[in-house]
mmCIF file of C-alpha atoms in Angstrom:
data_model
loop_
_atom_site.group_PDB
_atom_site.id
_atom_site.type_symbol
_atom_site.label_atom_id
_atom_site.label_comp_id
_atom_site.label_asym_id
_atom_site.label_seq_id
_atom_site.Cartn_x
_atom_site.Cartn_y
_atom_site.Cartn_z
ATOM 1 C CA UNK A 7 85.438 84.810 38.860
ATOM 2 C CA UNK A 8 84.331 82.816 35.812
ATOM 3 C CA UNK A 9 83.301 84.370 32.646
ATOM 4 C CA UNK A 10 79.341 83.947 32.599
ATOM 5 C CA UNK A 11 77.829 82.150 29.352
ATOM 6 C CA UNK A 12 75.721 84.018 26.857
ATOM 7 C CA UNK A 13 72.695 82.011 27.620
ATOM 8 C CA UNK A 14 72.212 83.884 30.847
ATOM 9 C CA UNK A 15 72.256 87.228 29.598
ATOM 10 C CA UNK A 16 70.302 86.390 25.842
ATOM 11 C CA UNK A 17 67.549 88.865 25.413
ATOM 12 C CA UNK A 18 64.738 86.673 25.856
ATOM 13 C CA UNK A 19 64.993 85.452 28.569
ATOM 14 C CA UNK A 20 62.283 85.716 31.565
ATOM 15 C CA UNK A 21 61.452 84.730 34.696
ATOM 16 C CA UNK A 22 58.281 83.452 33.347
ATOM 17 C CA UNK A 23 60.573 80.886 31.261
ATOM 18 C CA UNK A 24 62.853 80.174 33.743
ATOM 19 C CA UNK A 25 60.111 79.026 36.436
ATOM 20 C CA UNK A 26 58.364 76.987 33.647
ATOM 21 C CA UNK A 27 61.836 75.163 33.318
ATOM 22 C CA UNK A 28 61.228 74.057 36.840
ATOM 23 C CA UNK A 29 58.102 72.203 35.970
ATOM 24 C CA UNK A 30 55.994 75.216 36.249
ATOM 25 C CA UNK A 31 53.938 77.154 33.539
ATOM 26 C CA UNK A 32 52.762 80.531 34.342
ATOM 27 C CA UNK A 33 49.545 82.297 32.969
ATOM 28 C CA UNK A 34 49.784 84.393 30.053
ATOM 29 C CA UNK A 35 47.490 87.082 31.760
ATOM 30 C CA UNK A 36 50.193 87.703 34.214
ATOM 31 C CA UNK A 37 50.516 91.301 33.369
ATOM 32 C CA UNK A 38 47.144 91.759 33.494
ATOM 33 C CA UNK A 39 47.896 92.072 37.547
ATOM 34 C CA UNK A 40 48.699 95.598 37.585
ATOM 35 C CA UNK A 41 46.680 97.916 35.194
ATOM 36 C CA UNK A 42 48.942 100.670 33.053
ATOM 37 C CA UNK A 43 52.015 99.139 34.064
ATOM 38 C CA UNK A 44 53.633 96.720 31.285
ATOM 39 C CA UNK A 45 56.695 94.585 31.334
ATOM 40 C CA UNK A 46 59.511 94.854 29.503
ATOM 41 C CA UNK A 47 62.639 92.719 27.896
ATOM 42 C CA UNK A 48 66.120 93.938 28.170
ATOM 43 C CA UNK A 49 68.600 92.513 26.823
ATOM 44 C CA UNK A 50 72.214 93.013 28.655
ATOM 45 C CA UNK A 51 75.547 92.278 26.273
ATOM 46 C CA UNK A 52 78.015 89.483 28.055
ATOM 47 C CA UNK A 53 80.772 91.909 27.099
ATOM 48 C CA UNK A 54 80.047 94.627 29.737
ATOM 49 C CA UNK A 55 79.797 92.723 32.318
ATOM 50 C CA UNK A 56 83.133 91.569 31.721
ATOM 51 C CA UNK A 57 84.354 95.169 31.642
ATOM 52 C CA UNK A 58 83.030 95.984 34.789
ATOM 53 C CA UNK A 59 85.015 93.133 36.399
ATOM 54 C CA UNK A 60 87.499 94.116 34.885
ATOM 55 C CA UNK A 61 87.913 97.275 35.877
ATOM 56 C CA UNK A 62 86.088 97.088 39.652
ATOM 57 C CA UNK A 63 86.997 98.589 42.950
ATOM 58 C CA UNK A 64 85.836 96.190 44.779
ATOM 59 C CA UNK A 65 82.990 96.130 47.717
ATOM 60 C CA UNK A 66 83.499 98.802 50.306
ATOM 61 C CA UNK A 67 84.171 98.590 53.915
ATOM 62 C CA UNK A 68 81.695 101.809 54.977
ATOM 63 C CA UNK A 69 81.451 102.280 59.144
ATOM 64 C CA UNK A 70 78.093 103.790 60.404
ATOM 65 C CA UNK A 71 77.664 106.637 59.980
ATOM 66 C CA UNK A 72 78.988 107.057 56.275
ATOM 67 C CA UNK A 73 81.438 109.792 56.405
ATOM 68 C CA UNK A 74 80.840 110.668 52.404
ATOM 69 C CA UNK A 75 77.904 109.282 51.583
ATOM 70 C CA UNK A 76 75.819 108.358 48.073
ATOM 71 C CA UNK A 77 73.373 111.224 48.585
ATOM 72 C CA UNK A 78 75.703 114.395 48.753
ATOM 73 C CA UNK A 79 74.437 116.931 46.444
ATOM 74 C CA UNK A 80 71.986 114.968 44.820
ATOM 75 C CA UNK A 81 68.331 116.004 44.785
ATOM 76 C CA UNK A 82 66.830 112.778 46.082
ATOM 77 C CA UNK A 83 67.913 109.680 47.952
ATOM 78 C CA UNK A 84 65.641 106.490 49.013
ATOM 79 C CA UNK A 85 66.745 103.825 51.593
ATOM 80 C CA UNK A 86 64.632 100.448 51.189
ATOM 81 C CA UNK A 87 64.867 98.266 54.359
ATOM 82 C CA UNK A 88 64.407 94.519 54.590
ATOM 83 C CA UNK A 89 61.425 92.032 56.094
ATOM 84 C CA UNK A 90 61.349 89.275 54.228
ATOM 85 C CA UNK A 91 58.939 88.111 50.701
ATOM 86 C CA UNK A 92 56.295 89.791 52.996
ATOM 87 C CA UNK A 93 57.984 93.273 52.888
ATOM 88 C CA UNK A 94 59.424 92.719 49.174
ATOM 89 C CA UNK A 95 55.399 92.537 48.580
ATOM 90 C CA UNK A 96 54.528 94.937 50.245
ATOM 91 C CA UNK A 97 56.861 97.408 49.012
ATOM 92 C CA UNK A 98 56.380 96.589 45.216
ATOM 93 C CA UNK A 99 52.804 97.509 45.601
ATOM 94 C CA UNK A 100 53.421 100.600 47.126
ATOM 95 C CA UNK A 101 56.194 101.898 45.306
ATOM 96 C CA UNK A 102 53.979 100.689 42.023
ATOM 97 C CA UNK A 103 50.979 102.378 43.395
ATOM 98 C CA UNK A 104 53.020 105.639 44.126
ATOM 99 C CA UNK A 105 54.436 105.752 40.438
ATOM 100 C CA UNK A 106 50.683 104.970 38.858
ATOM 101 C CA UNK A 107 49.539 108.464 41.143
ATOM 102 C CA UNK A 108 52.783 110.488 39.706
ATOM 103 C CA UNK A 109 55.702 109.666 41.930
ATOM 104 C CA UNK A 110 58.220 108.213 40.570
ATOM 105 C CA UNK A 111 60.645 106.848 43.807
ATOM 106 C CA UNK A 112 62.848 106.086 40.600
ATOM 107 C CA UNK A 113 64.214 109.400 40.253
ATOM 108 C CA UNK A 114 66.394 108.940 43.228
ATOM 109 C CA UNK A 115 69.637 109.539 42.394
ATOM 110 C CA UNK A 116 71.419 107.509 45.562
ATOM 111 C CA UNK A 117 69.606 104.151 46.498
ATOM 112 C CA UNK A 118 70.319 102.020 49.014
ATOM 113 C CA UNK A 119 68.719 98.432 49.613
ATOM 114 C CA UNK A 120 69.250 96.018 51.975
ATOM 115 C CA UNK A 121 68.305 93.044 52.182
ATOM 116 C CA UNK A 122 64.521 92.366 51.002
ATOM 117 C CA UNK A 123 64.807 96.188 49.834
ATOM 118 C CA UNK A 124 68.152 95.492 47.719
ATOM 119 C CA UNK A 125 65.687 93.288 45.151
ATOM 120 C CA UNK A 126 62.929 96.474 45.391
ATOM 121 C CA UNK A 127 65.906 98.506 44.535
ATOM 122 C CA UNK A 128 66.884 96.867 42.114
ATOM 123 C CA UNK A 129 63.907 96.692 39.985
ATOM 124 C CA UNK A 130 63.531 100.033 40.885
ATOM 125 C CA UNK A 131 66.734 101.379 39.335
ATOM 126 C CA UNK A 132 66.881 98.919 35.797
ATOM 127 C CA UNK A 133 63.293 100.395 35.097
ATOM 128 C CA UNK A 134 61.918 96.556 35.787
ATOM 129 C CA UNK A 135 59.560 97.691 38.922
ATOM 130 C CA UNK A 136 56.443 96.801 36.898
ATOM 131 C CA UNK A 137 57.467 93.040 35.387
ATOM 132 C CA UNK A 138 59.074 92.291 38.735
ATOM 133 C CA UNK A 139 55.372 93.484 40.554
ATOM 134 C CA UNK A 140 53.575 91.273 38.314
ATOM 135 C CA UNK A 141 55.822 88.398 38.900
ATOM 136 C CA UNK A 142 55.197 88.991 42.733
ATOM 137 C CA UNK A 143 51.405 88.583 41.961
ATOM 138 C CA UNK A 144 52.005 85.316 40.219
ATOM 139 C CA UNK A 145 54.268 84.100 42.707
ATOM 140 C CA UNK A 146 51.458 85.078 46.074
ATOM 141 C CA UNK A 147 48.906 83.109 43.867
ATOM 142 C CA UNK A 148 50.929 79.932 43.398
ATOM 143 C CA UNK A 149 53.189 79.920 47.056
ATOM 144 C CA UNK A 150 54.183 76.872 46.386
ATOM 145 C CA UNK A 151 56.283 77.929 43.654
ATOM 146 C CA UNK A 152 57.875 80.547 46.048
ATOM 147 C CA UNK A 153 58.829 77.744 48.496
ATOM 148 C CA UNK A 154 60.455 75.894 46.162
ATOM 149 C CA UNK A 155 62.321 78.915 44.489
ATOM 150 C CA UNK A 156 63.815 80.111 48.141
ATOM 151 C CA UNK A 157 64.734 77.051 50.414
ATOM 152 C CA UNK A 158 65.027 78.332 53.702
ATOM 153 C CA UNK A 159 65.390 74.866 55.498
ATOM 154 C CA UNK A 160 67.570 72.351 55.722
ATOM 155 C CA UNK A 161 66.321 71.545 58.862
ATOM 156 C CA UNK A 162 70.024 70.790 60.601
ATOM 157 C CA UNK A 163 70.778 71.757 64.155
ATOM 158 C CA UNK A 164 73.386 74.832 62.995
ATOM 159 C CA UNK A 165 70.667 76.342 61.347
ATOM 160 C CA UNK A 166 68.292 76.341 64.138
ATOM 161 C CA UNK A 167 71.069 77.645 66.136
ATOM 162 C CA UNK A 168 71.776 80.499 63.724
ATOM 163 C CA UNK A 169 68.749 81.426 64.015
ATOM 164 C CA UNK A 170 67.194 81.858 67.605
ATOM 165 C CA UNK A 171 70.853 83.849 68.458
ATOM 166 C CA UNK A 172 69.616 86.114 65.922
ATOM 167 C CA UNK A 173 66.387 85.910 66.969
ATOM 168 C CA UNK A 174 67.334 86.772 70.846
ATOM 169 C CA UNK A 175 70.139 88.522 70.512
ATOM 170 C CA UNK A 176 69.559 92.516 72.255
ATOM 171 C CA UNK A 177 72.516 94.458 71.528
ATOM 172 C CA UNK A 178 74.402 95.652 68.598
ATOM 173 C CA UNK A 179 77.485 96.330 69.489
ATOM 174 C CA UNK A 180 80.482 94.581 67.380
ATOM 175 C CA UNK A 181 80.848 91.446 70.008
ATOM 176 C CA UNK A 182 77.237 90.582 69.511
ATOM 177 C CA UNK A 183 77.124 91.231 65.527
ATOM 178 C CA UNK A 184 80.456 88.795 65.196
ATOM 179 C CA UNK A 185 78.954 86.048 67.358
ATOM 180 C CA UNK A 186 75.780 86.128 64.883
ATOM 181 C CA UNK A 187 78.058 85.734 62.325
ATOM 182 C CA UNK A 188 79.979 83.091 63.481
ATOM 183 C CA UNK A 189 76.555 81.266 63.860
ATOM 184 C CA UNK A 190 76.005 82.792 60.584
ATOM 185 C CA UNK A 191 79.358 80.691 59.204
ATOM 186 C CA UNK A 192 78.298 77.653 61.092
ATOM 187 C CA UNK A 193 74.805 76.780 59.378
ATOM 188 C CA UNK A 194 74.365 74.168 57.178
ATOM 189 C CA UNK A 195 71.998 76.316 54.624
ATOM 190 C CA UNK A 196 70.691 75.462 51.418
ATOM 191 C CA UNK A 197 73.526 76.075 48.734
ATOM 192 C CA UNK A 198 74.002 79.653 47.919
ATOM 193 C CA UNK A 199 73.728 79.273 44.284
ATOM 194 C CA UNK A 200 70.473 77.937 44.433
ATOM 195 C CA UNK A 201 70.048 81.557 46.251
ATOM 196 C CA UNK A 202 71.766 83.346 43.950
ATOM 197 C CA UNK A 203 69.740 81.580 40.779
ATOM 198 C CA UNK A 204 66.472 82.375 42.093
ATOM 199 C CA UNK A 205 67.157 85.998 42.588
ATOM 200 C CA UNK A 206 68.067 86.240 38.881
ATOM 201 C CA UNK A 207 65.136 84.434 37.944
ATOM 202 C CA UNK A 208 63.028 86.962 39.946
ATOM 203 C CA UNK A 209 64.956 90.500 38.626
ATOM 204 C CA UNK A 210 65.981 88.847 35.509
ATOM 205 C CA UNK A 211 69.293 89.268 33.149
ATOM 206 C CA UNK A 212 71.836 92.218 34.003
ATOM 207 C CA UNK A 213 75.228 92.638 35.885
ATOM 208 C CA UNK A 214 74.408 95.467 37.728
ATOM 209 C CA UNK A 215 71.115 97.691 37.657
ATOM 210 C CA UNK A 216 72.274 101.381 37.855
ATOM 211 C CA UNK A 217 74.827 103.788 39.023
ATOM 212 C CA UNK A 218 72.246 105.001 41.294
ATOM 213 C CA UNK A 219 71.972 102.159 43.416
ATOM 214 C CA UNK A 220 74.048 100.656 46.057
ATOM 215 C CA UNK A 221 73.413 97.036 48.511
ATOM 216 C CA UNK A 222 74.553 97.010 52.154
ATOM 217 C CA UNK A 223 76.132 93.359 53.925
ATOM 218 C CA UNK A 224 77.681 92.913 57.057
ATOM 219 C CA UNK A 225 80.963 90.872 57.039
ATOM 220 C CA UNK A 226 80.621 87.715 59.037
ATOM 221 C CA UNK A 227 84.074 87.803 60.460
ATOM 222 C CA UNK A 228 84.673 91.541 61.279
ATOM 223 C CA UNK A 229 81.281 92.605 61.637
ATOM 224 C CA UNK A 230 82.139 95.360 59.321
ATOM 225 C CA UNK A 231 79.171 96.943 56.890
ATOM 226 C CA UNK A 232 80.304 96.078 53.621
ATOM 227 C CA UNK A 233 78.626 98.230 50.808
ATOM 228 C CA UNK A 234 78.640 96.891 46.959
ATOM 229 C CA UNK A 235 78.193 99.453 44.013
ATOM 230 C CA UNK A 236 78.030 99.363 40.630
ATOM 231 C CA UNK A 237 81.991 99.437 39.956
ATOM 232 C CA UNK A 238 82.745 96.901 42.558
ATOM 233 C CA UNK A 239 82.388 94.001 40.169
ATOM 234 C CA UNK A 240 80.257 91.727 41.650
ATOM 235 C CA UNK A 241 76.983 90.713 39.917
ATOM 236 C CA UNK A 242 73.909 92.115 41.510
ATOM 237 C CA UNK A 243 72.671 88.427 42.089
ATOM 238 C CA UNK A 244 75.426 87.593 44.078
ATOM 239 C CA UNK A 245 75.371 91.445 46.104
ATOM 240 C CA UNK A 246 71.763 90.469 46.676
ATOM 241 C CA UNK A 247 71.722 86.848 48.172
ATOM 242 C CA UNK A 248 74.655 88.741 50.620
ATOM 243 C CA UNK A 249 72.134 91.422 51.758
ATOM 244 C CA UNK A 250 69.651 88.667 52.241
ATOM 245 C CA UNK A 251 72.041 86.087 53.715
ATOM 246 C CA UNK A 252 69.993 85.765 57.166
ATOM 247 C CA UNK A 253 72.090 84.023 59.339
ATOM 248 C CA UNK A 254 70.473 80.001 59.598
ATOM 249 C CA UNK A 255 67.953 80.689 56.893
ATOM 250 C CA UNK A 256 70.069 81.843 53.576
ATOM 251 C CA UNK A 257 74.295 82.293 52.993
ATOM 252 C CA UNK A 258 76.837 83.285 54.151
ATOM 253 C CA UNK A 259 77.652 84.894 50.476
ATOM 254 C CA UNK A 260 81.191 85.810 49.244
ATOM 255 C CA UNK A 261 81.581 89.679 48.514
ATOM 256 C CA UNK A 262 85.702 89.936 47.508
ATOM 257 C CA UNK A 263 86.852 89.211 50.572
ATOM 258 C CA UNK A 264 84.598 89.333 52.640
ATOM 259 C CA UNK A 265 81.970 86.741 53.753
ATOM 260 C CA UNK A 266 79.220 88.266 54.614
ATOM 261 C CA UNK A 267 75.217 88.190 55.978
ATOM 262 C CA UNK A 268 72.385 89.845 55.969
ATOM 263 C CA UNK A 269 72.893 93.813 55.952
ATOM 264 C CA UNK A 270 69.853 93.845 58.705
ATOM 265 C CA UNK A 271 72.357 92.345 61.123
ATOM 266 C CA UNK A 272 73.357 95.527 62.401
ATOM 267 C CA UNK A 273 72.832 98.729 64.115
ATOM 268 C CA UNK A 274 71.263 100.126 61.335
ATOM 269 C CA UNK A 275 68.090 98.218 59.580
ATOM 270 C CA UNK A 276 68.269 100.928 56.367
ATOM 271 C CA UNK A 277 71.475 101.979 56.115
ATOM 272 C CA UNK A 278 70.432 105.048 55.353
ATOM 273 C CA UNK A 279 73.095 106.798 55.916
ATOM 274 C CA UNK A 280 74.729 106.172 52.831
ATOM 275 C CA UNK A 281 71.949 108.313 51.073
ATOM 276 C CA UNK A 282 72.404 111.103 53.868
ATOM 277 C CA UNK A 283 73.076 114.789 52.006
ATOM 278 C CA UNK A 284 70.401 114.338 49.027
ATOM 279 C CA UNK A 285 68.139 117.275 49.415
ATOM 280 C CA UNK A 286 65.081 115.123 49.573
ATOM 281 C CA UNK A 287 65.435 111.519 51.454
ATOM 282 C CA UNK A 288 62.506 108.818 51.361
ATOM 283 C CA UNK A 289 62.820 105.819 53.751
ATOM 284 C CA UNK A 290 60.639 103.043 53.762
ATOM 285 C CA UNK A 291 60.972 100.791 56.986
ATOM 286 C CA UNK A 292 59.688 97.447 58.053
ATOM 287 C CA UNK A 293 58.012 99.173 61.029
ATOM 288 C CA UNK A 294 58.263 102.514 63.091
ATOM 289 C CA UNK A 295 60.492 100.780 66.040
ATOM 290 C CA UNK A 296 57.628 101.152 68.572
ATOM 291 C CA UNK A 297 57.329 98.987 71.629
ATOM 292 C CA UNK A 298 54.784 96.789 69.708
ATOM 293 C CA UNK A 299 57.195 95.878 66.930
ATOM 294 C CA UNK A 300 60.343 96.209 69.278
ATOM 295 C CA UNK A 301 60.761 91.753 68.409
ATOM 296 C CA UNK A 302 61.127 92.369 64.970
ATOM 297 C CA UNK A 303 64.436 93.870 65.014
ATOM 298 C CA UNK A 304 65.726 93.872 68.921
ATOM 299 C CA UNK A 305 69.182 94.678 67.874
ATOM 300 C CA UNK A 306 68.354 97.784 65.520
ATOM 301 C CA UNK A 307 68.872 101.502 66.744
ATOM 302 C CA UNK A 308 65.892 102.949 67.214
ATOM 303 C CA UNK A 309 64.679 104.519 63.686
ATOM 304 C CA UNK A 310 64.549 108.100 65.304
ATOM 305 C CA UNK A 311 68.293 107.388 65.548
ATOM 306 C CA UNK A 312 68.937 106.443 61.632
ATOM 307 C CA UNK A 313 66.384 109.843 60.596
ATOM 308 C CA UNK A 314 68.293 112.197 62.849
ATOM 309 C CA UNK A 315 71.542 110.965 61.136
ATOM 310 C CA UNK A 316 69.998 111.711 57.793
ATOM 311 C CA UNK A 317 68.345 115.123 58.899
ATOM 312 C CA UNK A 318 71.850 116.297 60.775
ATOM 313 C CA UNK A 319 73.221 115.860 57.011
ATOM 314 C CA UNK A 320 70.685 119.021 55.727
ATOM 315 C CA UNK A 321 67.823 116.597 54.510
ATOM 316 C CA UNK A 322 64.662 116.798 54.449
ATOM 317 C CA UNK A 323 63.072 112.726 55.265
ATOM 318 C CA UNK A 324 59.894 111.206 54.648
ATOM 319 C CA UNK A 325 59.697 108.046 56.357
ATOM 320 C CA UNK A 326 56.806 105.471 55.412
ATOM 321 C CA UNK A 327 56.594 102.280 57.966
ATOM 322 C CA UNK A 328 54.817 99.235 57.137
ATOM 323 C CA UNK A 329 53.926 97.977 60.557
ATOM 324 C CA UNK A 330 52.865 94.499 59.723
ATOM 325 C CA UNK A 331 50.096 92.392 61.756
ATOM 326 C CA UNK A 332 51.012 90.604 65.104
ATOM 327 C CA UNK A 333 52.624 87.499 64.361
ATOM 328 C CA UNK A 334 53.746 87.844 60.510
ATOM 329 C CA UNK A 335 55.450 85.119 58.991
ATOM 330 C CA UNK A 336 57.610 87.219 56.514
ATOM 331 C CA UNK A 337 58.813 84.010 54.738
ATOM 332 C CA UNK A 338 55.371 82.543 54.462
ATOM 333 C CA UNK A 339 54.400 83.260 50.814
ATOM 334 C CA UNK A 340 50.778 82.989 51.738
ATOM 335 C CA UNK A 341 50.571 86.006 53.647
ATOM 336 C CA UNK A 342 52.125 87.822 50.529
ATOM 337 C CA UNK A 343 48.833 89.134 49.408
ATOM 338 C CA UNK A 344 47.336 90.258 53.126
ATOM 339 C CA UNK A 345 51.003 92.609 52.441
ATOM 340 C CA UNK A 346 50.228 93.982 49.035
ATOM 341 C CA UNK A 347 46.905 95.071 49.821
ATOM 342 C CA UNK A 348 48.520 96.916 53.211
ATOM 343 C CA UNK A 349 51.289 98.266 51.112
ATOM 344 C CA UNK A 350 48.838 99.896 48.373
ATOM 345 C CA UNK A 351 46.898 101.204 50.941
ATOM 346 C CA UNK A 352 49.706 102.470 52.760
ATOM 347 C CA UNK A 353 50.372 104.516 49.217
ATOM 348 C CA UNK A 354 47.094 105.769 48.804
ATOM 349 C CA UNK A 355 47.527 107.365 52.061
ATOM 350 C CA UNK A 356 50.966 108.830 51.759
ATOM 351 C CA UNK A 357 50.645 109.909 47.896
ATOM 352 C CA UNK A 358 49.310 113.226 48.424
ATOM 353 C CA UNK A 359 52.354 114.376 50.823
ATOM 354 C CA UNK A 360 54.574 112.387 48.735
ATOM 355 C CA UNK A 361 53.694 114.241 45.517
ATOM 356 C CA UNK A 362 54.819 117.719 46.887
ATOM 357 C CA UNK A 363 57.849 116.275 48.768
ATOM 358 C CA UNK A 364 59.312 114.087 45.850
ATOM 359 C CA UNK A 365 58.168 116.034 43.089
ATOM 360 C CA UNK A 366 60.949 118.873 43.311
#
């Protein structure tokens, strides 16, 4: 992998100055969006990235259900799911609105994030939660920004294809997760560096954001659950715009070896297994699996499956669901705001059980 240049790591740079290189000037009261939370500039050395590539293990290949997972023996674990800009929304405003009441979901000390959840997580765990909120704020204001930042279309054939197997597709079992990625391989997306450059625009400069937290991928080829960490030596972008690689929308993304799409396509729609063992265990989930949001993820376990895994393991689970409207577009940016208000509410609601679960 090449060296990366200074420039991208220097310790003023923003996504506010990044998107205004694109033609686009953002409002100086953009951290006005989110009252007692303030943003902050961090800057990352070149150097230590370079040591962790050096010295990486590499993704791992982790089958369901983790034998030794993340969570063992720590006191809390959190599993962020994915759904799209419209869950990424609503689960910065939650997760904000939990911290501004007292809990801090940041304590976790094994975090998991896949897909929409792996860029949560990862402003979660480099202490960026409240700049990346107030970005999200900008962004549901101007949605044509968004749209221009994550090209989902080409509008070819293989990409259409990709997508209604995914979108169809009942079963879970290893033939059915390999033919998705085959489609997957065969999709004329959008290049994945364009991907890759808007993530770091949105989470900003830093090779990887903690020890604590961990992305999950599925391998195209194998159909294998491929889990990247913070010694792996791959750059967060790049572990990201894998989780999110949604087969005729985004990717396929190189992890190592391994070529890999969303970590949604799979049995699990958590993965949180991998923080299984921490005495405490917070998942948040696109919904609760019930027959009215059954077409959002047809392939998935049921949920109760995932939380038994997790509880079998000696933890305790709290388990928030979104449970978006009928007939969300979770790539439409304009319905971003409709899923922060639901995902503060949601918070108001769960804060006062949350406070004597989380704060141990």
């Amino acid at each position: 992998m090449p060296p990366l240049s200074d420039a991208r790591f220097s310790a003023r740079l923003s996504r506010r100055q990044m998107l205004a290189g694109s033609g686009v000037v953002i409002a100086s009261g953009l951290l006005s969006g989110i009252p007692g939370l303030a943003a902050e500039t961090v800057a990352v050395a070149p150097e230590k990235l370079a040591d962790t590539l050096d010295h990486a293990a590499g993704p791992r290949v982790i089958p369901y259900p983790a034998a030794k997972p993340f969570g063992s023996g720590m006191a809390r674990g959190l599993a962020l799911g994915g759904g799209g800009e419209w869950f990424e929304a609503w689960q910065l405003a939650y997760v904000t609105t939990l911290a501004k009441g007292g809990v801090d979901l940041a304590l976790a000390g094994a975090v998991v994030g896949t897909s929409a959840g792996s860029v949560l997580g990862t402003l979660l765990t480099s202490g960026r939660i409240a700049q990346g909120a107030n970005e999200f704020i900008w962004l549901a204001e101007h949605p044509d920004v968004m749209v221009r930042m994550v090209v989902a279309s080409t509008g070819a054939d293989s990409q259409t294809r990709a997508r209604e197997l995914q979108q169809t597709s009942k079963s879970s079992d290893l033939a059915a997760i390999q033919a998705m990625g085959r489609a997957a391989m065969a999709a004329r997306n959008a290049p994945v560096a364009d991907l890759q450059q808007s993530i770091q625009t949105i989470i900003g400069p830093m090779d990887w954001p903690s020890d604590s937290m961990h992305t999950a991928c599925i391998d195209c080829y194998t159909g294998e659950r491929v889990v990247v960490s913070s010694g792996s030596g791959i750059p967060i972008s790049h572990a990201i715009s894998a989780s999110m690689s949604l087969p005729g929308c985004f990717g396929p993304t190189w992890i190592g070896d391994h070529y890999c799409m969303d970590g949604g396509i799979s049995r699990s729609g958590t993965h949180a297994d991998l923080v299984a063992g921490a005495k405490r265990v917070v998942v948040i989930s696109l919904s609760d699996g019930s027959p009215e949001y059954a077409e959002l993820s047809p392939f998935h376990a049921p949920i109760s499956e995932e939380l038994d895994v997790v509880k079998k393991s000696g933890s305790e689970v709290f388990v928030a669901f979104a449970n978006p409207p009928k007939g969300t577009n979770f790539f439409d940016p304009k319905q971003m705001p409709l899923a922060s208000r639901m995902g503060m509410e949601k918070a108001n609601a769960d804060i006062g059980t949350l406070a004597k679960f989380w704060n141990i």
